[in-house]
PDB file of C-alpha atoms in Angstrom:
ATOM      1  CA  GLN A   1     -28.759 -38.030 -58.421  1.00  0.00           C
ATOM      2  CA  ALA A   2     -26.956 -39.963 -55.505  1.00  0.00           C
ATOM      3  CA  MET A   3     -26.209 -36.801 -53.681  1.00  0.00           C
ATOM      4  CA  THR A   4     -29.926 -35.697 -54.070  1.00  0.00           C
ATOM      5  CA  ARG A   5     -31.044 -38.980 -52.524  1.00  0.00           C
ATOM      6  CA  ILE A   6     -28.641 -38.432 -49.581  1.00  0.00           C
ATOM      7  CA  GLU A   7     -29.998 -34.999 -48.982  1.00  0.00           C
ATOM      8  CA  GLU A   8     -33.504 -36.363 -48.893  1.00  0.00           C
ATOM      9  CA  ALA A   9     -32.288 -39.215 -46.440  1.00  0.00           C
ATOM     10  CA  PHE A  10     -30.994 -36.561 -44.021  1.00  0.00           C
ATOM     11  CA  ARG A  11     -34.179 -34.553 -44.087  1.00  0.00           C
ATOM     12  CA  THR A  12     -36.366 -37.581 -43.718  1.00  0.00           C
ATOM     13  CA  ARG A  13     -34.040 -39.472 -41.469  1.00  0.00           C
ATOM     14  CA  ASN A  14     -34.728 -42.605 -43.653  1.00  0.00           C
ATOM     15  CA  TYR A  15     -31.094 -43.517 -44.028  1.00  0.00           C
ATOM     16  CA  ILE A  16     -31.835 -47.156 -45.050  1.00  0.00           C
ATOM     17  CA  ALA A  17     -33.453 -45.882 -48.157  1.00  0.00           C
ATOM     18  CA  VAL A  18     -29.975 -44.966 -49.583  1.00  0.00           C
ATOM     19  CA  ASP A  19     -28.176 -48.238 -48.568  1.00  0.00           C
ATOM     20  CA  ASP A  20     -27.867 -49.128 -52.195  1.00  0.00           C
ATOM     21  CA  LEU A  21     -25.566 -46.115 -52.891  1.00  0.00           C
ATOM     22  CA  PHE A  22     -22.754 -47.535 -50.859  1.00  0.00           C
ATOM     23  CA  ASP A  23     -20.245 -50.320 -50.881  1.00  0.00           C
ATOM     24  CA  MET A  24     -19.739 -52.245 -47.609  1.00  0.00           C
ATOM     25  CA  GLU A  25     -17.132 -50.049 -46.208  1.00  0.00           C
ATOM     26  CA  GLY A  26     -18.611 -46.873 -47.103  1.00  0.00           C
ATOM     27  CA  LEU A  27     -22.023 -47.920 -45.614  1.00  0.00           C
ATOM     28  CA  ASP A  28     -20.425 -48.999 -42.420  1.00  0.00           C
ATOM     29  CA  VAL A  29     -18.867 -45.440 -42.014  1.00  0.00           C
ATOM     30  CA  PHE A  30     -22.147 -43.679 -43.110  1.00  0.00           C
ATOM     31  CA  ARG A  31     -24.223 -45.701 -40.631  1.00  0.00           C
ATOM     32  CA  GLN A  32     -21.777 -44.534 -37.898  1.00  0.00           C
ATOM     33  CA  MET A  33     -21.995 -40.871 -38.954  1.00  0.00           C
ATOM     34  CA  THR A  34     -25.782 -40.969 -38.954  1.00  0.00           C
ATOM     35  CA  ARG A  35     -25.644 -42.150 -35.263  1.00  0.00           C
ATOM     36  CA  TYR A  36     -23.366 -39.276 -34.360  1.00  0.00           C
ATOM     37  CA  GLY A  37     -25.779 -37.212 -32.402  1.00  0.00           C
ATOM     38  CA  THR A  38     -28.958 -35.936 -34.147  1.00  0.00           C
ATOM     39  CA  ALA A  39     -28.143 -34.870 -37.652  1.00  0.00           C
ATOM     40  CA  ARG A  40     -29.761 -32.384 -39.994  1.00  0.00           C
ATOM     41  CA  LEU A  41     -28.800 -30.330 -42.918  1.00  0.00           C
ATOM     42  CA  VAL A  42     -27.994 -26.665 -42.613  1.00  0.00           C
ATOM     43  CA  GLY A  43     -27.861 -23.805 -45.091  1.00  0.00           C
ATOM     44  CA  GLU A  44     -27.911 -24.275 -48.817  1.00  0.00           C
ATOM     45  CA  GLN A  45     -26.236 -27.505 -50.209  1.00  0.00           C
ATOM     46  CA  ASN A  46     -23.935 -26.464 -52.905  1.00  0.00           C
ATOM     47  CA  ILE A  47     -22.367 -29.821 -53.946  1.00  0.00           C
ATOM     48  CA  THR A  48     -19.211 -29.695 -56.167  1.00  0.00           C
ATOM     49  CA  PHE A  49     -17.514 -32.732 -57.684  1.00  0.00           C
ATOM     50  CA  PHE A  50     -13.807 -33.398 -57.871  1.00  0.00           C
ATOM     51  CA  LYS A  51     -12.051 -36.035 -59.976  1.00  0.00           C
ATOM     52  CA  GLY A  52      -9.573 -38.096 -57.892  1.00  0.00           C
ATOM     53  CA  ALA A  53      -6.940 -40.960 -58.460  1.00  0.00           C
ATOM     54  CA  GLY A  54      -8.187 -44.349 -59.794  1.00  0.00           C
ATOM     55  CA  GLY A  55     -11.435 -43.166 -61.165  1.00  0.00           C
ATOM     56  CA  THR A  56     -12.829 -41.885 -57.804  1.00  0.00           C
ATOM     57  CA  VAL A  57     -14.916 -38.814 -57.477  1.00  0.00           C
ATOM     58  CA  THR A  58     -15.320 -36.663 -54.328  1.00  0.00           C
ATOM     59  CA  ALA A  59     -18.520 -34.751 -53.515  1.00  0.00           C
ATOM     60  CA  ARG A  60     -18.100 -31.645 -51.403  1.00  0.00           C
ATOM     61  CA  GLY A  61     -20.380 -28.926 -50.165  1.00  0.00           C
ATOM     62  CA  MET A  62     -22.969 -30.735 -48.046  1.00  0.00           C
ATOM     63  CA  LYS A  63     -23.089 -29.306 -44.458  1.00  0.00           C
ATOM     64  CA  ALA A  64     -24.896 -30.768 -41.446  1.00  0.00           C
ATOM     65  CA  SER A  65     -25.142 -30.199 -37.827  1.00  0.00           C
ATOM     66  CA  PHE A  66     -24.933 -32.886 -35.150  1.00  0.00           C
ATOM     67  CA  SER A  67     -26.648 -32.264 -31.756  1.00  0.00           C
ATOM     68  CA  PHE A  68     -26.127 -33.873 -28.257  1.00  0.00           C
ATOM     69  CA  THR A  69     -28.237 -33.394 -25.347  1.00  0.00           C
ATOM     70  CA  SER A  70     -26.306 -35.584 -22.820  1.00  0.00           C
ATOM     71  CA  PRO A  71     -24.484 -35.361 -20.521  1.00  0.00           C
ATOM     72  CA  LYS A  72     -24.596 -31.682 -21.729  1.00  0.00           C
ATOM     73  CA  LYS A  73     -25.959 -29.815 -24.791  1.00  0.00           C
ATOM     74  CA  ALA A  74     -23.607 -29.422 -27.681  1.00  0.00           C
ATOM     75  CA  THR A  75     -23.841 -28.938 -31.488  1.00  0.00           C
ATOM     76  CA  PHE A  76     -21.257 -29.318 -34.029  1.00  0.00           C
ATOM     77  CA  THR A  77     -21.509 -28.178 -37.611  1.00  0.00           C
ATOM     78  CA  GLU A  78     -19.353 -30.307 -40.200  1.00  0.00           C
ATOM     79  CA  ASP A  79     -18.858 -30.335 -43.861  1.00  0.00           C
ATOM     80  CA  LEU A  80     -19.448 -33.809 -45.308  1.00  0.00           C
ATOM     81  CA  VAL A  81     -17.205 -35.311 -47.882  1.00  0.00           C
ATOM     82  CA  PHE A  82     -18.379 -38.269 -49.958  1.00  0.00           C
ATOM     83  CA  THR A  83     -16.066 -40.355 -52.170  1.00  0.00           C
ATOM     84  CA  PHE A  84     -17.439 -42.363 -55.045  1.00  0.00           C
ATOM     85  CA  ASN A  85     -15.279 -45.391 -56.432  1.00  0.00           C
ATOM     86  CA  LYS A  86     -14.892 -46.008 -60.075  1.00  0.00           C
ATOM     87  CA  GLU A  87     -18.042 -48.330 -60.013  1.00  0.00           C
ATOM     88  CA  GLY A  88     -20.056 -45.287 -58.723  1.00  0.00           C
ATOM     89  CA  LYS A  89     -20.586 -46.473 -55.195  1.00  0.00           C
ATOM     90  CA  ILE A  90     -19.810 -44.283 -52.165  1.00  0.00           C
ATOM     91  CA  CYS A  91     -16.753 -45.990 -50.667  1.00  0.00           C
ATOM     92  CA  ASN A  92     -16.105 -43.354 -48.021  1.00  0.00           C
ATOM     93  CA  VAL A  93     -17.697 -40.615 -45.982  1.00  0.00           C
ATOM     94  CA  THR A  94     -15.725 -38.102 -43.791  1.00  0.00           C
ATOM     95  CA  PHE A  95     -15.990 -34.745 -41.879  1.00  0.00           C
ATOM     96  CA  GLY A  96     -14.144 -31.972 -44.072  1.00  0.00           C
ATOM     97  CA  LEU A  97     -11.119 -30.185 -42.571  1.00  0.00           C
ATOM     98  CA  GLY A  98     -12.863 -26.803 -42.384  1.00  0.00           C
ATOM     99  CA  LYS A  99     -11.961 -23.732 -44.569  1.00  0.00           C
ATOM    100  CA  THR A 100      -8.789 -22.640 -42.761  1.00  0.00           C
ATOM    101  CA  ALA A 101      -7.087 -25.956 -42.689  1.00  0.00           C
ATOM    102  CA  GLU A 102      -8.186 -26.773 -46.221  1.00  0.00           C
ATOM    103  CA  GLU A 103      -6.951 -23.494 -47.677  1.00  0.00           C
ATOM    104  CA  SER A 104      -3.672 -23.952 -45.858  1.00  0.00           C
ATOM    105  CA  ILE A 105      -3.061 -27.140 -47.979  1.00  0.00           C
ATOM    106  CA  LEU A 106      -4.676 -26.065 -51.293  1.00  0.00           C
ATOM    107  CA  CYS A 107      -3.122 -22.530 -51.363  1.00  0.00           C
ATOM    108  CA  ARG A 108       0.128 -22.519 -49.417  1.00  0.00           C
ATOM    109  CA  ASN A 109       1.994 -25.362 -51.063  1.00  0.00           C
ATOM    110  CA  VAL A 110       1.776 -24.186 -54.566  1.00  0.00           C
ATOM    111  CA  SER A 111       4.589 -26.329 -55.900  1.00  0.00           C
ATOM    112  CA  TRP A 112       2.595 -29.561 -55.045  1.00  0.00           C
ATOM    113  CA  GLY A 113       0.544 -31.255 -57.684  1.00  0.00           C
ATOM    114  CA  ASP A 114      -3.268 -31.667 -57.169  1.00  0.00           C
ATOM    115  CA  ASP A 115      -2.868 -35.339 -56.478  1.00  0.00           C
ATOM    116  CA  VAL A 116      -0.462 -34.713 -53.553  1.00  0.00           C
ATOM    117  CA  LYS A 117      -2.885 -32.184 -52.006  1.00  0.00           C
ATOM    118  CA  ALA A 118      -5.853 -34.316 -52.332  1.00  0.00           C
ATOM    119  CA  GLN A 119      -3.866 -37.328 -50.677  1.00  0.00           C
ATOM    120  CA  ILE A 120      -2.986 -35.211 -47.732  1.00  0.00           C
ATOM    121  CA  MET A 121      -6.540 -33.755 -47.249  1.00  0.00           C
ATOM    122  CA  GLU A 122      -7.908 -37.185 -47.643  1.00  0.00           C
ATOM    123  CA  PHE A 123      -5.711 -38.491 -45.101  1.00  0.00           C
ATOM    124  CA  MET A 124      -6.326 -35.636 -42.499  1.00  0.00           C
ATOM    125  CA  GLU A 125     -10.170 -35.851 -43.043  1.00  0.00           C
ATOM    126  CA  ASN A 126     -10.031 -39.659 -42.489  1.00  0.00           C
ATOM    127  CA  TYR A 127      -7.879 -39.002 -39.302  1.00  0.00           C
ATOM    128  CA  LYS A 128     -10.204 -36.425 -37.864  1.00  0.00           C
ATOM    129  CA  THR A 129     -13.375 -38.588 -38.624  1.00  0.00           C
ATOM    130  CA  ALA A 130     -11.902 -41.650 -37.090  1.00  0.00           C
ATOM    131  CA  TYR A 131     -11.564 -39.950 -33.688  1.00  0.00           C
ATOM    132  CA  CYS A 132     -15.054 -38.302 -33.827  1.00  0.00           C
ATOM    133  CA  LEU A 133     -16.636 -41.649 -34.672  1.00  0.00           C
ATOM    134  CA  LYS A 134     -14.383 -43.723 -32.394  1.00  0.00           C
ATOM    135  CA  ARG A 135     -13.038 -45.907 -35.077  1.00  0.00           C
ATOM    136  CA  LEU A 136     -10.325 -47.557 -33.120  1.00  0.00           C
ATOM    137  CA  GLU A 137      -9.412 -50.303 -35.487  1.00  0.00           C
ATOM    138  CA  TYR A 138      -8.911 -47.642 -38.327  1.00  0.00           C
ATOM    139  CA  ILE A 139      -6.622 -45.626 -36.115  1.00  0.00           C
ATOM    140  CA  ARG A 140      -4.728 -48.826 -35.098  1.00  0.00           C
ATOM    141  CA  ASP A 141      -4.132 -49.508 -38.808  1.00  0.00           C
ATOM    142  CA  ILE A 142      -2.634 -46.062 -39.663  1.00  0.00           C
ATOM    143  CA  PHE A 143      -0.133 -46.015 -36.752  1.00  0.00           C
ATOM    144  CA  ALA A 144       3.226 -47.798 -37.480  1.00  0.00           C
ATOM    145  CA  ASP A 145       4.090 -50.436 -34.925  1.00  0.00           C
ATOM    146  CA  ASP A 146       7.214 -48.481 -33.948  1.00  0.00           C
ATOM    147  CA  ALA A 147       5.488 -45.141 -33.956  1.00  0.00           C
ATOM    148  CA  VAL A 148       6.955 -42.422 -31.668  1.00  0.00           C
ATOM    149  CA  ILE A 149       3.875 -40.949 -29.575  1.00  0.00           C
ATOM    150  CA  ILE A 150       4.389 -38.036 -27.235  1.00  0.00           C
ATOM    151  CA  VAL A 151       1.370 -36.537 -25.579  1.00  0.00           C
ATOM    152  CA  GLY A 152       1.565 -33.231 -23.486  1.00  0.00           C
ATOM    153  CA  ARG A 153      -0.418 -32.471 -20.513  1.00  0.00           C
ATOM    154  CA  VAL A 154      -1.043 -29.292 -18.509  1.00  0.00           C
ATOM    155  CA  THR A 155      -1.158 -29.470 -14.779  1.00  0.00           C
ATOM    156  CA  HIS A 156      -2.360 -26.261 -12.937  1.00  0.00           C
ATOM    157  CA  ARG A 157      -0.561 -25.594  -9.815  1.00  0.00           C
ATOM    158  CA  ASN A 158      -0.595 -23.120  -7.049  1.00  0.00           C
ATOM    159  CA  GLY A 159       2.491 -22.144  -4.989  1.00  0.00           C
ATOM    160  CA  SER A 160       6.002 -23.471  -5.509  1.00  0.00           C
ATOM    161  CA  THR A 161       7.279 -25.987  -8.007  1.00  0.00           C
ATOM    162  CA  THR A 162       7.061 -29.790  -7.361  1.00  0.00           C
ATOM    163  CA  SER A 163       8.974 -32.669  -8.646  1.00  0.00           C
ATOM    164  CA  ILE A 164       7.162 -34.861 -11.222  1.00  0.00           C
ATOM    165  CA  GLY A 165       9.175 -38.022 -11.443  1.00  0.00           C
ATOM    166  CA  GLU A 166      11.380 -38.459 -14.555  1.00  0.00           C
ATOM    167  CA  HIS A 167       8.992 -36.632 -16.827  1.00  0.00           C
ATOM    168  CA  GLN A 168      10.387 -33.679 -19.030  1.00  0.00           C
ATOM    169  CA  VAL A 169       8.796 -30.549 -17.299  1.00  0.00           C
ATOM    170  CA  SER A 170       8.416 -27.122 -18.674  1.00  0.00           C
ATOM    171  CA  GLN A 171       6.822 -24.249 -16.598  1.00  0.00           C
ATOM    172  CA  PHE A 172       4.858 -21.296 -17.879  1.00  0.00           C
ATOM    173  CA  GLY A 173       3.340 -18.947 -15.275  1.00  0.00           C
ATOM    174  CA  LYS A 174       1.472 -21.216 -12.847  1.00  0.00           C
ATOM    175  CA  ASP A 175       1.040 -24.268 -15.178  1.00  0.00           C
ATOM    176  CA  ILE A 176       3.245 -27.209 -15.489  1.00  0.00           C
ATOM    177  CA  ILE A 177       3.495 -29.041 -18.927  1.00  0.00           C
ATOM    178  CA  THR A 178       4.690 -32.719 -18.945  1.00  0.00           C
ATOM    179  CA  HIS A 179       5.589 -34.759 -21.995  1.00  0.00           C
ATOM    180  CA  ASN A 180       4.717 -38.450 -21.901  1.00  0.00           C
ATOM    181  CA  ARG A 181       5.996 -40.948 -24.409  1.00  0.00           C
ATOM    182  CA  TYR A 182       3.796 -43.932 -25.197  1.00  0.00           C
ATOM    183  CA  THR A 183       4.197 -47.175 -27.407  1.00  0.00           C
ATOM    184  CA  LYS A 184       1.584 -47.771 -29.991  1.00  0.00           C
ATOM    185  CA  ASP A 185      -0.262 -50.288 -27.704  1.00  0.00           C
ATOM    186  CA  GLU A 186      -0.093 -48.062 -24.703  1.00  0.00           C
ATOM    187  CA  TYR A 187      -1.577 -45.230 -26.589  1.00  0.00           C
ATOM    188  CA  LEU A 188      -4.459 -47.313 -28.323  1.00  0.00           C
ATOM    189  CA  GLY A 189      -5.210 -48.794 -24.791  1.00  0.00           C
ATOM    190  CA  ASN A 190      -5.724 -45.362 -23.348  1.00  0.00           C
ATOM    191  CA  LEU A 191      -7.665 -44.317 -26.377  1.00  0.00           C
ATOM    192  CA  GLU A 192      -9.904 -47.446 -26.093  1.00  0.00           C
ATOM    193  CA  LYS A 193     -10.737 -46.517 -22.494  1.00  0.00           C
ATOM    194  CA  CYS A 194     -11.671 -43.013 -23.588  1.00  0.00           C
ATOM    195  CA  PHE A 195     -13.835 -44.297 -26.366  1.00  0.00           C
ATOM    196  CA  LYS A 196     -15.745 -46.688 -24.160  1.00  0.00           C
ATOM    197  CA  ASN A 197     -16.138 -44.248 -21.220  1.00  0.00           C
ATOM    198  CA  PRO A 198     -19.939 -44.272 -20.741  1.00  0.00           C
ATOM    199  CA  ARG A 199     -19.854 -40.510 -19.932  1.00  0.00           C
ATOM    200  CA  ASN A 200     -17.996 -39.638 -23.078  1.00  0.00           C
ATOM    201  CA  LYS A 201     -21.006 -39.570 -25.341  1.00  0.00           C
ATOM    202  CA  TYR A 202     -19.210 -37.552 -28.084  1.00  0.00           C
ATOM    203  CA  ILE A 203     -15.933 -36.356 -29.411  1.00  0.00           C
ATOM    204  CA  ASN A 204     -15.511 -33.580 -31.970  1.00  0.00           C
ATOM    205  CA  VAL A 205     -12.096 -32.542 -33.423  1.00  0.00           C
ATOM    206  CA  LYS A 206     -11.540 -29.392 -35.539  1.00  0.00           C
ATOM    207  CA  PHE A 207      -8.362 -28.150 -37.398  1.00  0.00           C
ATOM    208  CA  ALA A 208      -7.201 -24.819 -37.901  1.00  0.00           C
ATOM    209  CA  GLU A 209      -4.189 -23.401 -39.461  1.00  0.00           C
ATOM    210  CA  ASN A 210      -1.319 -25.981 -40.505  1.00  0.00           C
ATOM    211  CA  ASP A 211       2.108 -26.132 -41.869  1.00  0.00           C
ATOM    212  CA  ILE A 212       3.064 -29.077 -43.954  1.00  0.00           C
ATOM    213  CA  GLN A 213       6.627 -30.103 -45.057  1.00  0.00           C
ATOM    214  CA  THR A 214       7.937 -32.668 -47.494  1.00  0.00           C
ATOM    215  CA  LEU A 215      10.892 -34.538 -45.844  1.00  0.00           C
ATOM    216  CA  LYS A 216      13.395 -34.866 -48.660  1.00  0.00           C
ATOM    217  CA  SER A 217      15.925 -36.858 -46.787  1.00  0.00           C
ATOM    218  CA  PHE A 218      13.673 -39.881 -46.973  1.00  0.00           C
ATOM    219  CA  ASN A 219      14.615 -40.313 -50.792  1.00  0.00           C
ATOM    220  CA  ASP A 220      11.898 -41.739 -52.811  1.00  0.00           C
ATOM    221  CA  HIS A 221       9.496 -42.139 -49.951  1.00  0.00           C
ATOM    222  CA  LYS A 222       6.546 -39.745 -49.800  1.00  0.00           C
ATOM    223  CA  VAL A 223       6.993 -38.647 -46.148  1.00  0.00           C
ATOM    224  CA  TYR A 224       5.419 -35.464 -44.872  1.00  0.00           C
ATOM    225  CA  GLY A 225       5.607 -33.504 -41.543  1.00  0.00           C
ATOM    226  CA  ILE A 226       2.215 -32.085 -40.692  1.00  0.00           C
ATOM    227  CA  GLN A 227       1.798 -29.554 -37.919  1.00  0.00           C
ATOM    228  CA  ILE A 228      -1.727 -28.462 -37.365  1.00  0.00           C
ATOM    229  CA  LYS A 229      -3.706 -26.553 -34.642  1.00  0.00           C
ATOM    230  CA  GLN A 230      -6.352 -28.861 -33.150  1.00  0.00           C
ATOM    231  CA  LEU A 231      -9.503 -28.058 -31.177  1.00  0.00           C
ATOM    232  CA  TYR A 232     -10.682 -31.098 -29.188  1.00  0.00           C
ATOM    233  CA  ASN A 233     -13.974 -31.185 -27.540  1.00  0.00           C
ATOM    234  CA  SER A 234     -15.760 -34.217 -25.890  1.00  0.00           C
ATOM    235  CA  ALA A 235     -18.430 -34.624 -23.201  1.00  0.00           C
ATOM    236  CA  THR A 236     -15.765 -35.116 -20.514  1.00  0.00           C
ATOM    237  CA  TYR A 237     -12.814 -32.891 -21.616  1.00  0.00           C
ATOM    238  CA  GLY A 238     -11.652 -30.211 -24.050  1.00  0.00           C
ATOM    239  CA  ASP A 239      -8.494 -28.538 -25.067  1.00  0.00           C
ATOM    240  CA  ILE A 240      -6.709 -26.623 -27.802  1.00  0.00           C
ATOM    241  CA  GLY A 241      -3.255 -27.625 -28.733  1.00  0.00           C
ATOM    242  CA  TYR A 242      -0.730 -28.405 -31.644  1.00  0.00           C
ATOM    243  CA  LEU A 243      -0.807 -31.819 -33.330  1.00  0.00           C
ATOM    244  CA  TYR A 244       2.433 -32.871 -35.290  1.00  0.00           C
ATOM    245  CA  LEU A 245       2.242 -35.883 -37.436  1.00  0.00           C
ATOM    246  CA  MET A 246       5.082 -37.477 -39.665  1.00  0.00           C
ATOM    247  CA  VAL A 247       3.248 -39.529 -42.216  1.00  0.00           C
ATOM    248  CA  ASP A 248       4.573 -42.034 -44.752  1.00  0.00           C
ATOM    249  CA  MET A 249       2.260 -41.830 -47.795  1.00  0.00           C
ATOM    250  CA  THR A 250       4.402 -43.921 -50.148  1.00  0.00           C
ATOM    251  CA  ASP A 251       1.528 -46.346 -50.338  1.00  0.00           C
ATOM    252  CA  ALA A 252      -1.331 -44.087 -51.001  1.00  0.00           C
ATOM    253  CA  ASP A 253      -3.844 -46.836 -49.680  1.00  0.00           C
ATOM    254  CA  LYS A 254      -1.922 -47.526 -46.422  1.00  0.00           C
ATOM    255  CA  PRO A 255      -0.564 -44.292 -44.941  1.00  0.00           C
ATOM    256  CA  GLN A 256       1.520 -44.842 -41.786  1.00  0.00           C
ATOM    257  CA  ILE A 257       2.026 -42.320 -38.923  1.00  0.00           C
ATOM    258  CA  LYS A 258       5.577 -42.536 -37.827  1.00  0.00           C
ATOM    259  CA  VAL A 259       5.416 -39.865 -35.081  1.00  0.00           C
ATOM    260  CA  ARG A 260       2.487 -38.269 -33.395  1.00  0.00           C
ATOM    261  CA  THR A 261       2.914 -35.555 -30.822  1.00  0.00           C
ATOM    262  CA  TRP A 262       0.493 -33.252 -29.091  1.00  0.00           C
ATOM    263  CA  GLN A 263       1.381 -30.029 -27.102  1.00  0.00           C
ATOM    264  CA  PRO A 264      -1.051 -27.566 -25.343  1.00  0.00           C
ATOM    265  CA  ASN A 265      -1.765 -24.324 -26.650  1.00  0.00           C
ATOM    266  CA  GLN A 266       0.289 -22.578 -23.831  1.00  0.00           C
ATOM    267  CA  THR A 267       3.558 -24.043 -25.541  1.00  0.00           C
ATOM    268  CA  PRO A 268       5.631 -21.202 -27.060  1.00  0.00           C
ATOM    269  CA  LEU A 269       5.862 -21.510 -30.794  1.00  0.00           C
ATOM    270  CA  GLU A 270       9.661 -21.944 -30.749  1.00  0.00           C
ATOM    271  CA  ASP A 271       9.238 -25.083 -28.550  1.00  0.00           C
ATOM    272  CA  LEU A 272       6.654 -26.879 -30.643  1.00  0.00           C
ATOM    273  CA  PHE A 273       7.863 -30.277 -31.963  1.00  0.00           C
ATOM    274  CA  HIS A 274       8.697 -30.218 -35.630  1.00  0.00           C
ATOM    275  CA  SER A 275      10.197 -32.480 -38.268  1.00  0.00           C
ATOM    276  CA  GLY A 276      13.821 -31.625 -37.252  1.00  0.00           C
ATOM    277  CA  ASP A 277      13.275 -33.156 -33.879  1.00  0.00           C
ATOM    278  CA  PHE A 278      12.909 -36.618 -35.366  1.00  0.00           C
ATOM    279  CA  TYR A 279      15.189 -37.054 -38.359  1.00  0.00           C
ATOM    280  CA  ARG A 280      18.473 -35.744 -39.530  1.00  0.00           C
TER     281      ARG A 280
END
């Protein structure tokens, strides 16, 4: 019944009519999502429900498009994921991972229990949605204070190679790839400027194939190394690259990113950062 009302709210754009279906946190995210461009449902809505931990229920199968007209036209289609708490209120709404990334988690790691797969999917969906909706405080909370953050950048060059200070430099063809390391505060400061840029009307993140490892050397801690192909699109910039996250999920309610790296698509697979680069 709740999901039927949500569908009607999207069709009529009368979102206030479903406020009573949410708790405070869920309503805040839903309101941000309905302001993410012009939303409309697409295709047939085939809702499926999944039981989760602690009496939660997740509803999957609703698909919507979000259109932007300024500063340039763009439309993104997203799977919507609604999570109901044990009281029956919607406590979270996220954009889904997409079929390829989702199947990589559900099908490839056959030895994991359903609870582990659901936890990783939930984290990645929250991560993706936070960047799309520019939820800076959520991003601040999931990064450990001492997180290692490395961001790659491609510089196109013509002619001979030039020196680039003390940065680590790799060259492929006519491109120069630099890797810059940031503290949490530096990274979030740069991200805040990106989010607040008046020209940057939208950000969209999509994930493709991924590889996830359990890092057994961390004893009883639930720490995972996640390497995933990321397609990033915004009103001012776009790229394709490889995202690596080392995430401590020992506390299911408070996952912590210990390592975040990003490398451009031009990086050879053998040179991608992986778990072995950050622990022994």
